[in-house]
Amino acid sequence: MERNFSTAEQLTAALRAGEVTSAELTDETIARIERDDDAINAICVPDFDRARAAARDADRARARGEDRPLLGIPVTVKESYDIAGLPTTWGMPPHRNFVPAEDAVQVSRLKAAGAVVLGKTNVPVGLQDVQTFNEIYGTTNNPWDHRRTSGGSSGGSAAALASGFGALSIGSDLAGSLRTPAHFCGIYAHKPTLGLAASRGMVPPPGPALPVEHDLAVVGPMARTARDLTLLLDVMAGPDPLTLGMAYHPTLPPARHERLRDFRVLVLDEHPLIPTGSAVRAGVGRVADALADGGARVERDSPLLPGPAEAAVLYTKFLFSGSVARFPVEAYEQLQARAAGLSADDESLDAARLRGMVISHRDWIEVNSLRELHRRGWRQFFAEFDAVVCPITPTPAFPHDHDPDLMNRRIDIDGVEYPYFDQLVWAGLATMPGLPATVIPAGRSPEGLPVGVQLIGPMFEDRTPLRLAELLEQKIGGFQPPN
């Protein structure tokens, strides 16, 4: 495999051994981007001059005897993170000229660890889609099939990694925005436990970048191996130094087990509210077989699992409760009228979306109380299991669909159409209670598209699904470059 597809771990070893310089790595990566990215459109804001300067600084630092976790490693950053001197638009045309004056906290951590930031990766408008396209920067294509989406909202980062544009990237996740692009592009990603990694400076323009703790949303690492995920998570983890970081630093528990045969895993491949496509079900099956072959205890059902149907409805209400905060009053009143007309016994996801958009504070508190009961259920579950293996979405990457009315879009699952946003229920399984989830490649569909699965672990025990991902990578293989 050529050096553009080397892991961060491999590149660090080569840098330490003097086999290559950061300046050489950076030039090689920039050359690849300039050669290949016209077809992919992953890098929407290149920063090559500053990257080359940072690479030279890294080489000088290494010559002085310095050795930091990412010293000299070329990386990319999701467009939604502030980088001083570069535009932060979130794909929204009114903010195309907004340029922040300071770096996001995670960008600062990357730079402090010695990383060479090549530039920013593309996003959907407002980060609110399972696809990546916007009027400012255009459409990001899936490296495996340019007719298909790379996913969203970290679709640019996933496409960049799959194309060899840097060894690592950072993204974010509210509705699978790390996990879905990783699944669609055949790479690794990790959604950390809620609150583990500070997110200041990843805020819709024009800011300000405040040290706010967000509900559901997290920032996290993307890579081409499980070990690289762990490396980058260690750089990202920790509270905001302006608030909780003044009082404490995180010490994550070690992985529960080091050997595959010691893991206790629940495998799920069907959801009560949406079917799982055959290609994804086969991917889950491959992982289940590898676990069983490795001696792990594998179960297909457990009464301890908090109810997935109720979890999906709760998650949907939380997810959509913030989506209309800046709607005009007239539009909001129309939504209220529609919600008032729902039948009291309508527990569909469409109804949950509508109710979530107009939820009162009183009702939000009640929904949050139900979430706490689910969290208690997960604590009881993880006393008996170490991880859950399940889909991320019901299908591999689907063809581009730019219908401006997202509610009109449909997702095709083995020839049957379902509401577009129903595919988010699997992402919500981990997001609603705030659990960590690691995405691993799990083979390909009959059409040759990547298929990934997620490994959900106990809260703040992020090293457990990460270690399981590493062991499964050794068992079934990992990232492969697109054909």
CSV table of C-alpha atoms in Angstrom, one decimal:
chain,number,residue,atom,x,y,z
A,1,MET,CA,0.0,0.0,0.0
A,2,GLU,CA,1.5,3.4,-1.0
A,3,ARG,CA,2.5,5.9,1.7
A,4,ASN,CA,-0.6,8.1,1.3
A,5,PHE,CA,-2.6,5.2,2.8
A,6,SER,CA,-0.2,4.5,5.6
A,7,THR,CA,-1.5,4.8,9.1
A,8,ALA,CA,-0.6,7.6,11.5
A,9,GLU,CA,1.2,4.9,13.6
A,10,GLN,CA,3.2,3.8,10.6
A,11,LEU,CA,4.1,7.3,9.6
A,12,THR,CA,5.2,8.2,13.1
A,13,ALA,CA,7.5,5.2,13.1
A,14,ALA,CA,9.0,6.3,9.8
A,15,LEU,CA,9.4,9.9,11.0
A,16,ARG,CA,11.1,8.7,14.2
A,17,ALA,CA,13.4,6.5,12.2
A,18,GLY,CA,14.4,9.3,9.9
A,19,GLU,CA,13.0,7.4,6.9
A,20,VAL,CA,11.0,10.4,5.8
A,21,THR,CA,10.4,14.0,6.8
A,22,SER,CA,7.1,15.7,7.6
A,23,ALA,CA,7.8,18.1,4.7
A,24,GLU,CA,8.0,15.1,2.3
A,25,LEU,CA,4.9,13.5,3.7
A,26,THR,CA,3.0,16.8,3.4
A,27,ASP,CA,4.1,17.4,-0.2
A,28,GLU,CA,3.1,13.9,-1.1
A,29,THR,CA,-0.3,14.3,0.4
A,30,ILE,CA,-0.9,17.7,-1.2
A,31,ALA,CA,0.2,16.2,-4.6
A,32,ARG,CA,-2.4,13.5,-4.2
A,33,ILE,CA,-5.1,15.9,-3.3
A,34,GLU,CA,-4.3,18.1,-6.3
A,35,ARG,CA,-4.3,15.0,-8.5
A,36,ASP,CA,-7.5,13.3,-7.3
A,37,ASP,CA,-9.8,15.7,-5.4
A,38,ASP,CA,-11.4,17.2,-8.4
A,39,ALA,CA,-13.4,14.0,-8.7
A,40,ILE,CA,-14.1,13.6,-5.0
A,41,ASN,CA,-14.4,17.2,-3.8
A,42,ALA,CA,-13.5,16.3,-0.2
A,43,ILE,CA,-11.1,19.2,0.6
A,44,CYS,CA,-13.2,22.4,0.4
A,45,VAL,CA,-10.8,24.8,2.1
A,46,PRO,CA,-7.1,23.9,1.4
A,47,ASP,CA,-4.5,25.5,3.6
A,48,PHE,CA,-1.4,24.1,1.9
A,49,ASP,CA,1.0,27.0,2.4
A,50,ARG,CA,0.5,27.0,6.2
A,51,ALA,CA,0.6,23.2,6.1
A,52,ARG,CA,4.0,23.2,4.5
A,53,ALA,CA,5.3,25.7,7.0
A,54,ALA,CA,3.9,23.6,9.9
A,55,ALA,CA,5.6,20.5,8.4
A,56,ARG,CA,9.0,22.3,8.3
A,57,ASP,CA,8.4,23.4,11.9
A,58,ALA,CA,7.7,19.8,12.9
A,59,ASP,CA,10.9,18.6,11.2
A,60,ARG,CA,12.9,21.2,13.1
A,61,ALA,CA,11.2,20.2,16.4
A,62,ARG,CA,12.0,16.5,15.8
A,63,ALA,CA,15.6,17.5,15.1
A,64,ARG,CA,15.7,19.2,18.5
A,65,GLY,CA,14.6,15.9,20.1
A,66,GLU,CA,10.9,16.7,20.5
A,67,ASP,CA,8.4,13.8,20.1
A,68,ARG,CA,4.7,14.6,20.4
A,69,PRO,CA,1.8,12.2,19.6
A,70,LEU,CA,1.1,13.6,16.1
A,71,LEU,CA,4.3,15.4,15.3
A,72,GLY,CA,4.5,15.9,11.6
A,73,ILE,CA,1.4,13.9,10.7
A,74,PRO,CA,-0.8,15.4,7.9
A,75,VAL,CA,-4.5,15.6,9.0
A,76,THR,CA,-7.7,17.3,7.9
A,77,VAL,CA,-10.4,19.0,9.8
A,78,LYS,CA,-14.2,19.1,9.2
A,79,GLU,CA,-15.2,22.5,7.8
A,80,SER,CA,-17.4,23.2,10.9
A,81,TYR,CA,-14.4,23.6,13.2
A,82,ASP,CA,-13.0,27.1,13.5
A,83,ILE,CA,-9.5,27.6,12.2
A,84,ALA,CA,-8.1,31.1,12.5
A,85,GLY,CA,-7.7,32.7,9.1
A,86,LEU,CA,-10.0,30.2,7.2
A,87,PRO,CA,-13.7,30.5,6.5
A,88,THR,CA,-16.2,28.7,8.7
A,89,THR,CA,-19.5,28.5,6.8
A,90,TRP,CA,-21.2,25.2,7.7
A,91,GLY,CA,-22.2,25.3,4.0
A,92,MET,CA,-24.5,28.2,4.6
A,93,PRO,CA,-24.3,30.9,1.8
A,94,PRO,CA,-25.0,33.9,4.1
A,95,HIS,CA,-21.8,33.1,6.0
A,96,ARG,CA,-19.5,32.3,3.1
A,97,ASN,CA,-17.2,35.2,4.2
A,98,PHE,CA,-17.1,34.5,7.9
A,99,VAL,CA,-13.5,34.0,9.1
A,100,PRO,CA,-13.0,33.3,12.8
A,101,ALA,CA,-10.1,34.8,14.7
A,102,GLU,CA,-9.1,31.8,16.8
A,103,ASP,CA,-8.9,28.0,16.5
A,104,ALA,CA,-11.5,25.6,17.9
A,105,VAL,CA,-10.3,23.9,21.0
A,106,GLN,CA,-9.8,20.6,19.1
A,107,VAL,CA,-7.8,22.3,16.3
A,108,SER,CA,-5.6,23.8,19.1
A,109,ARG,CA,-5.1,20.3,20.5
A,110,LEU,CA,-4.2,18.9,17.1
A,111,LYS,CA,-1.6,21.6,16.6
A,112,ALA,CA,-0.3,21.2,20.1
A,113,ALA,CA,0.1,17.4,19.4
A,114,GLY,CA,2.2,18.4,16.3
A,115,ALA,CA,-0.3,17.6,13.6
A,116,VAL,CA,0.0,19.3,10.2
A,117,VAL,CA,-3.4,20.6,9.2
A,118,LEU,CA,-3.9,20.4,5.4
A,119,GLY,CA,-7.2,22.1,5.3
A,120,LYS,CA,-10.9,21.7,5.8
A,121,THR,CA,-13.3,19.0,4.6
A,122,ASN,CA,-16.8,19.5,3.1
A,123,VAL,CA,-20.1,19.4,5.0
A,124,PRO,CA,-23.9,19.6,4.2
A,125,VAL,CA,-25.8,22.8,4.8
A,126,GLY,CA,-25.9,23.4,8.6
A,127,LEU,CA,-24.5,19.9,9.1
A,128,GLN,CA,-28.2,18.7,8.7
A,129,ASP,CA,-28.1,15.9,6.2
A,130,VAL,CA,-27.0,12.3,5.7
A,131,GLN,CA,-25.3,13.6,2.5
A,132,THR,CA,-22.6,16.2,1.9
A,133,PHE,CA,-23.3,19.0,-0.5
A,134,ASN,CA,-23.9,22.8,-0.3
A,135,GLU,CA,-24.1,25.8,-2.6
A,136,ILE,CA,-20.7,27.1,-1.6
A,137,TYR,CA,-18.5,24.1,-2.1
A,138,GLY,CA,-20.6,21.7,-4.1
A,139,THR,CA,-21.0,17.9,-3.7
A,140,THR,CA,-18.6,15.4,-2.1
A,141,ASN,CA,-18.7,12.1,-3.9
A,142,ASN,CA,-18.1,8.7,-2.5
A,143,PRO,CA,-14.6,7.5,-3.5
A,144,TRP,CA,-16.0,4.0,-4.2
A,145,ASP,CA,-18.8,5.2,-6.6
A,146,HIS,CA,-18.9,8.9,-7.5
A,147,ARG,CA,-22.7,8.6,-8.2
A,148,ARG,CA,-23.3,8.0,-4.5
A,149,THR,CA,-23.0,10.0,-1.4
A,150,SER,CA,-20.0,9.9,1.0
A,151,GLY,CA,-22.5,10.4,3.9
A,152,GLY,CA,-22.9,13.3,6.2
A,153,SER,CA,-22.3,15.4,7.9
A,154,SER,CA,-18.6,14.4,8.2
A,155,GLY,CA,-18.7,13.2,4.6
A,156,GLY,CA,-15.8,15.3,3.4
A,157,SER,CA,-13.6,13.9,6.2
A,158,ALA,CA,-14.5,10.2,5.4
A,159,ALA,CA,-14.0,10.7,1.7
A,160,ALA,CA,-10.6,12.3,2.3
A,161,LEU,CA,-9.4,9.4,4.4
A,162,ALA,CA,-10.7,6.8,2.0
A,163,SER,CA,-8.8,8.7,-0.8
A,164,GLY,CA,-5.5,9.0,1.0
A,165,PHE,CA,-5.8,12.7,1.8
A,166,GLY,CA,-4.1,12.7,5.2
A,167,ALA,CA,-3.8,10.0,7.9
A,168,LEU,CA,-6.4,11.3,10.3
A,169,SER,CA,-9.4,13.7,10.4
A,170,ILE,CA,-11.7,15.1,13.1
A,171,GLY,CA,-15.5,15.3,12.7
A,172,SER,CA,-18.6,15.5,14.8
A,173,ASP,CA,-21.7,13.4,15.5
A,174,LEU,CA,-25.3,14.2,16.4
A,175,ALA,CA,-27.3,11.9,14.1
A,176,GLY,CA,-24.5,9.5,13.0
A,177,SER,CA,-22.4,12.2,11.4
A,178,LEU,CA,-19.2,10.4,12.2
A,179,ARG,CA,-20.5,6.9,11.9
A,180,THR,CA,-22.6,7.0,8.7
A,181,PRO,CA,-19.8,8.5,6.5
A,182,ALA,CA,-17.3,6.0,7.9
A,183,HIS,CA,-19.8,3.2,7.1
A,184,PHE,CA,-20.3,4.6,3.5
A,185,CYS,CA,-16.6,5.1,2.8
A,186,GLY,CA,-15.1,2.0,4.4
A,187,ILE,CA,-13.1,3.7,7.2
A,188,TYR,CA,-13.0,3.8,11.0
A,189,ALA,CA,-14.7,6.4,13.3
A,190,HIS,CA,-15.4,6.8,17.0
A,191,LYS,CA,-18.3,8.6,18.5
A,192,PRO,CA,-17.1,9.4,22.1
A,193,THR,CA,-19.1,9.3,25.2
A,194,LEU,CA,-21.2,12.4,25.5
A,195,GLY,CA,-19.1,15.1,27.2
A,196,LEU,CA,-15.7,13.4,26.9
A,197,ALA,CA,-14.3,15.8,24.3
A,198,ALA,CA,-14.7,19.6,24.4
A,199,SER,CA,-16.4,21.1,21.3
A,200,ARG,CA,-15.8,24.9,21.7
A,201,GLY,CA,-15.2,26.4,18.4
A,202,MET,CA,-17.4,24.0,16.5
A,203,VAL,CA,-20.4,26.4,16.4
A,204,PRO,CA,-22.6,27.7,13.6
A,205,PRO,CA,-21.2,31.0,12.2
A,206,PRO,CA,-20.8,33.7,13.2
A,207,GLY,CA,-20.4,32.3,16.6
A,208,PRO,CA,-19.3,33.2,19.2
A,209,ALA,CA,-17.3,30.2,20.2
A,210,LEU,CA,-18.6,29.6,23.8
A,211,PRO,CA,-17.7,26.7,26.1
A,212,VAL,CA,-21.2,25.2,25.9
A,213,GLU,CA,-22.0,21.6,26.7
A,214,HIS,CA,-24.3,20.3,23.9
A,215,ASP,CA,-27.1,17.7,24.3
A,216,LEU,CA,-26.5,14.6,22.0
A,217,ALA,CA,-23.7,16.2,19.9
A,218,VAL,CA,-20.1,15.1,20.2
A,219,VAL,CA,-16.8,15.6,18.4
A,220,GLY,CA,-14.6,12.7,17.6
A,221,PRO,CA,-11.8,11.0,15.5
A,222,MET,CA,-11.8,9.4,12.1
A,223,ALA,CA,-9.0,7.2,10.8
A,224,ARG,CA,-8.1,4.1,8.7
A,225,THR,CA,-7.4,1.8,11.7
A,226,ALA,CA,-8.7,1.3,15.2
A,227,ARG,CA,-5.4,2.0,16.8
A,228,ASP,CA,-5.2,5.4,15.0
A,229,LEU,CA,-8.7,6.2,16.4
A,230,THR,CA,-7.4,5.5,19.9
A,231,LEU,CA,-4.3,7.7,19.2
A,232,LEU,CA,-6.4,10.6,18.1
A,233,LEU,CA,-9.1,10.2,20.8
A,234,ASP,CA,-6.3,10.6,23.4
A,235,VAL,CA,-5.4,13.9,21.8
A,236,MET,CA,-9.1,15.1,21.7
A,237,ALA,CA,-10.3,13.8,25.1
A,238,GLY,CA,-10.8,16.2,27.9
A,239,PRO,CA,-13.1,19.0,29.1
A,240,ASP,CA,-12.9,22.6,28.0
A,241,PRO,CA,-10.0,24.4,29.7
A,242,LEU,CA,-12.2,27.4,30.2
A,243,THR,CA,-14.7,25.5,32.4
A,244,LEU,CA,-14.5,21.9,33.7
A,245,GLY,CA,-10.9,21.6,32.5
A,246,MET,CA,-9.9,24.0,35.3
A,247,ALA,CA,-10.8,21.3,37.8
A,248,TYR,CA,-10.1,17.9,36.3
A,249,HIS,CA,-8.5,15.8,33.5
A,250,PRO,CA,-9.9,12.6,32.2
A,251,THR,CA,-8.5,9.2,33.0
A,252,LEU,CA,-10.5,6.7,30.9
A,253,PRO,CA,-10.8,3.1,32.3
A,254,PRO,CA,-8.8,0.5,30.4
A,255,ALA,CA,-10.6,-1.8,28.0
A,256,ARG,CA,-12.5,-4.5,29.8
A,257,HIS,CA,-10.7,-7.2,28.0
A,258,GLU,CA,-7.6,-7.7,25.8
A,259,ARG,CA,-8.6,-11.0,24.2
A,260,LEU,CA,-11.5,-11.5,21.8
A,261,ARG,CA,-12.6,-14.7,23.6
A,262,ASP,CA,-13.3,-12.7,26.8
A,263,PHE,CA,-15.8,-10.3,25.3
A,264,ARG,CA,-19.6,-10.7,25.9
A,265,VAL,CA,-21.4,-9.2,22.9
A,266,LEU,CA,-25.0,-8.7,21.9
A,267,VAL,CA,-25.5,-8.8,18.1
A,268,LEU,CA,-28.5,-7.0,16.6
A,269,ASP,CA,-29.4,-6.8,12.9
A,270,GLU,CA,-33.1,-5.9,13.0
A,271,HIS,CA,-34.8,-2.8,14.3
A,272,PRO,CA,-38.5,-2.8,15.2
A,273,LEU,CA,-39.2,0.4,13.3
A,274,ILE,CA,-37.2,-0.2,10.0
A,275,PRO,CA,-35.9,-3.2,8.2
A,276,THR,CA,-32.2,-3.8,7.7
A,277,GLY,CA,-31.0,-4.2,4.1
A,278,SER,CA,-29.4,-7.5,3.1
A,279,ALA,CA,-26.0,-6.1,2.5
A,280,VAL,CA,-25.8,-4.5,6.0
A,281,ARG,CA,-27.3,-7.6,7.6
A,282,ALA,CA,-24.5,-9.6,5.9
A,283,GLY,CA,-21.9,-7.3,7.3
A,284,VAL,CA,-23.3,-7.7,10.8
A,285,GLY,CA,-23.2,-11.4,10.3
A,286,ARG,CA,-19.6,-11.4,9.3
A,287,VAL,CA,-18.7,-9.6,12.5
A,288,ALA,CA,-20.8,-12.0,14.5
A,289,ASP,CA,-19.1,-15.0,12.9
A,290,ALA,CA,-15.7,-13.5,13.6
A,291,LEU,CA,-16.6,-13.0,17.3
A,292,ALA,CA,-17.9,-16.5,17.7
A,293,ASP,CA,-14.9,-17.9,15.9
A,294,GLY,CA,-12.6,-16.0,18.2
A,295,GLY,CA,-14.3,-17.5,21.2
A,296,ALA,CA,-16.4,-14.5,22.3
A,297,ARG,CA,-19.8,-15.0,24.0
A,298,VAL,CA,-22.3,-13.9,21.3
A,299,GLU,CA,-26.0,-13.5,22.0
A,300,ARG,CA,-28.7,-12.4,19.6
A,301,ASP,CA,-31.3,-11.3,22.2
A,302,SER,CA,-31.4,-10.0,25.7
A,303,PRO,CA,-34.3,-8.8,28.0
A,304,LEU,CA,-31.8,-6.3,29.5
A,305,LEU,CA,-31.6,-4.3,26.2
A,306,PRO,CA,-33.5,-1.0,26.7
A,307,GLY,CA,-36.4,-0.9,24.2
A,308,PRO,CA,-35.2,0.1,20.8
A,309,ALA,CA,-38.6,1.4,19.6
A,310,GLU,CA,-39.1,3.7,22.6
A,311,ALA,CA,-35.4,4.8,22.3
A,312,ALA,CA,-35.9,5.7,18.7
A,313,VAL,CA,-39.0,7.8,19.5
A,314,LEU,CA,-37.2,9.6,22.4
A,315,TYR,CA,-34.1,10.2,20.3
A,316,THR,CA,-36.2,11.6,17.4
A,317,LYS,CA,-37.9,14.1,19.8
A,318,PHE,CA,-34.5,15.2,21.2
A,319,LEU,CA,-33.0,15.5,17.7
A,320,PHE,CA,-35.7,17.6,16.2
A,321,SER,CA,-36.4,19.7,19.3
A,322,GLY,CA,-33.5,22.0,18.3
A,323,SER,CA,-34.1,22.1,14.6
A,324,VAL,CA,-36.6,24.9,14.5
A,325,ALA,CA,-35.2,27.2,17.1
A,326,ARG,CA,-34.7,30.0,14.5
A,327,PHE,CA,-37.8,29.4,12.4
A,328,PRO,CA,-40.0,32.4,11.7
A,329,VAL,CA,-42.9,32.6,14.1
A,330,GLU,CA,-45.5,31.9,11.4
A,331,ALA,CA,-43.7,28.7,10.3
A,332,TYR,CA,-43.4,27.6,13.9
A,333,GLU,CA,-47.1,28.2,14.6
A,334,GLN,CA,-48.0,26.1,11.5
A,335,LEU,CA,-46.0,23.2,13.0
A,336,GLN,CA,-47.8,23.7,16.3
A,337,ALA,CA,-51.1,23.4,14.6
A,338,ARG,CA,-50.0,20.2,12.7
A,339,ALA,CA,-48.7,18.7,15.9
A,340,ALA,CA,-52.0,19.5,17.8
A,341,GLY,CA,-53.9,17.5,15.1
A,342,LEU,CA,-51.9,14.3,15.7
A,343,SER,CA,-53.7,11.4,17.2
A,344,ALA,CA,-52.8,10.8,20.9
A,345,ASP,CA,-51.8,7.2,20.1
A,346,ASP,CA,-49.7,8.0,17.0
A,347,GLU,CA,-46.2,6.9,18.1
A,348,SER,CA,-44.7,6.9,14.6
A,349,LEU,CA,-41.4,8.4,13.8
A,350,ASP,CA,-43.1,11.1,11.7
A,351,ALA,CA,-45.2,12.0,14.7
A,352,ALA,CA,-42.1,12.1,16.9
A,353,ARG,CA,-40.3,14.4,14.5
A,354,LEU,CA,-43.3,16.8,14.5
A,355,ARG,CA,-43.8,16.7,18.3
A,356,GLY,CA,-40.1,17.2,18.8
A,357,MET,CA,-40.0,20.4,16.7
A,358,VAL,CA,-42.7,22.0,18.9
A,359,ILE,CA,-42.0,20.4,22.3
A,360,SER,CA,-42.5,22.5,25.4
A,361,HIS,CA,-39.9,22.7,28.1
A,362,ARG,CA,-42.3,20.8,30.5
A,363,ASP,CA,-42.6,18.0,28.0
A,364,TRP,CA,-38.9,18.0,27.2
A,365,ILE,CA,-38.2,17.4,30.9
A,366,GLU,CA,-40.5,14.4,30.9
A,367,VAL,CA,-38.8,13.0,27.8
A,368,ASN,CA,-35.4,13.6,29.5
A,369,SER,CA,-36.7,11.6,32.5
A,370,LEU,CA,-37.4,8.7,30.2
A,371,ARG,CA,-33.9,9.0,28.8
A,372,GLU,CA,-32.5,8.7,32.3
A,373,LEU,CA,-34.4,5.4,32.7
A,374,HIS,CA,-32.8,4.2,29.5
A,375,ARG,CA,-29.4,5.1,30.8
A,376,ARG,CA,-30.1,3.1,34.0
A,377,GLY,CA,-31.2,0.2,31.7
A,378,TRP,CA,-27.9,0.5,29.8
A,379,ARG,CA,-25.9,0.4,33.0
A,380,GLN,CA,-27.7,-2.8,34.0
A,381,PHE,CA,-27.2,-4.2,30.5
A,382,PHE,CA,-23.4,-3.5,30.5
A,383,ALA,CA,-23.1,-5.4,33.8
A,384,GLU,CA,-23.8,-8.5,31.7
A,385,PHE,CA,-22.4,-7.5,28.3
A,386,ASP,CA,-19.4,-5.6,27.1
A,387,ALA,CA,-20.6,-4.3,23.7
A,388,VAL,CA,-23.5,-4.3,21.2
A,389,VAL,CA,-22.8,-4.9,17.5
A,390,CYS,CA,-25.4,-3.4,15.2
A,391,PRO,CA,-25.9,-1.5,11.9
A,392,ILE,CA,-25.3,2.2,11.5
A,393,THR,CA,-27.8,2.7,8.7
A,394,PRO,CA,-30.0,0.1,6.9
A,395,THR,CA,-28.1,0.4,3.6
A,396,PRO,CA,-24.7,1.1,2.1
A,397,ALA,CA,-24.1,4.4,0.4
A,398,PHE,CA,-27.1,5.5,-1.7
A,399,PRO,CA,-27.2,7.6,-4.9
A,400,HIS,CA,-27.1,11.4,-4.5
A,401,ASP,CA,-30.5,12.9,-3.7
A,402,HIS,CA,-30.7,16.7,-3.6
A,403,ASP,CA,-34.4,17.1,-3.3
A,404,PRO,CA,-34.6,20.4,-1.2
A,405,ASP,CA,-37.6,19.0,0.7
A,406,LEU,CA,-35.9,16.4,2.9
A,407,MET,CA,-39.3,15.1,4.0
A,408,ASN,CA,-40.0,14.1,0.4
A,409,ARG,CA,-36.9,12.0,0.2
A,410,ARG,CA,-37.0,8.2,0.5
A,411,ILE,CA,-34.4,5.6,1.4
A,412,ASP,CA,-34.5,2.4,-0.7
A,413,ILE,CA,-34.1,-0.8,1.4
A,414,ASP,CA,-34.0,-3.9,-0.8
A,415,GLY,CA,-36.5,-2.3,-3.3
A,416,VAL,CA,-38.9,-0.9,-0.7
A,417,GLU,CA,-39.0,2.9,0.1
A,418,TYR,CA,-39.1,4.3,3.6
A,419,PRO,CA,-39.0,7.9,5.0
A,420,TYR,CA,-35.5,9.3,4.6
A,421,PHE,CA,-35.0,10.2,8.2
A,422,ASP,CA,-36.1,6.8,9.5
A,423,GLN,CA,-32.6,5.5,8.7
A,424,LEU,CA,-31.3,7.5,11.7
A,425,VAL,CA,-32.8,5.1,14.3
A,426,TRP,CA,-29.6,3.0,14.5
A,427,ALA,CA,-27.5,6.1,15.1
A,428,GLY,CA,-29.8,7.1,17.9
A,429,LEU,CA,-29.4,3.9,19.7
A,430,ALA,CA,-26.0,5.2,21.0
A,431,THR,CA,-26.6,8.9,20.7
A,432,MET,CA,-29.8,9.2,22.9
A,433,PRO,CA,-28.1,7.8,26.0
A,434,GLY,CA,-24.7,9.3,25.2
A,435,LEU,CA,-22.8,6.0,24.7
A,436,PRO,CA,-19.5,5.6,22.8
A,437,ALA,CA,-19.7,3.8,19.5
A,438,THR,CA,-16.8,2.7,17.2
A,439,VAL,CA,-17.3,2.1,13.5
A,440,ILE,CA,-15.4,-0.7,11.7
A,441,PRO,CA,-15.4,-1.9,8.1
A,442,ALA,CA,-17.3,-5.2,7.8
A,443,GLY,CA,-16.9,-6.1,4.1
A,444,ARG,CA,-18.6,-5.0,0.9
A,445,SER,CA,-22.0,-5.2,-0.6
A,446,PRO,CA,-22.6,-7.2,-3.8
A,447,GLU,CA,-22.1,-3.9,-5.7
A,448,GLY,CA,-18.7,-3.5,-4.1
A,449,LEU,CA,-19.7,-0.7,-1.7
A,450,PRO,CA,-18.2,-0.6,1.8
A,451,VAL,CA,-20.4,-1.8,4.7
A,452,GLY,CA,-19.6,-0.9,8.3
A,453,VAL,CA,-21.0,-1.8,11.7
A,454,GLN,CA,-20.9,0.0,15.0
A,455,LEU,CA,-19.7,-1.4,18.3
A,456,ILE,CA,-21.5,0.4,21.2
A,457,GLY,CA,-19.8,0.3,24.6
A,458,PRO,CA,-20.5,1.5,28.2
A,459,MET,CA,-20.5,5.1,29.0
A,460,PHE,CA,-17.0,6.6,29.5
A,461,GLU,CA,-15.5,3.1,28.8
A,462,ASP,CA,-14.5,4.2,25.3
A,463,ARG,CA,-11.5,2.0,25.3
A,464,THR,CA,-13.6,-1.1,25.4
A,465,PRO,CA,-15.3,-0.8,21.9
A,466,LEU,CA,-12.0,0.6,20.6
A,467,ARG,CA,-10.1,-2.5,21.7
A,468,LEU,CA,-12.8,-4.7,20.3
A,469,ALA,CA,-12.5,-2.9,17.0
A,470,GLU,CA,-8.8,-3.5,17.0
A,471,LEU,CA,-9.2,-7.2,17.7
A,472,LEU,CA,-11.9,-7.5,14.9
A,473,GLU,CA,-9.6,-5.7,12.5
A,474,GLN,CA,-7.0,-8.4,13.1
A,475,LYS,CA,-9.6,-11.0,12.6
A,476,ILE,CA,-11.6,-9.8,9.5
A,477,GLY,CA,-9.3,-7.2,8.0
A,478,GLY,CA,-9.8,-3.4,7.9
A,479,PHE,CA,-9.6,-0.5,5.5
A,480,GLN,CA,-8.9,-1.2,1.9
A,481,PRO,CA,-8.4,1.7,-0.7
A,482,PRO,CA,-11.2,2.1,-3.3
A,483,ASN,CA,-10.7,0.1,-6.4
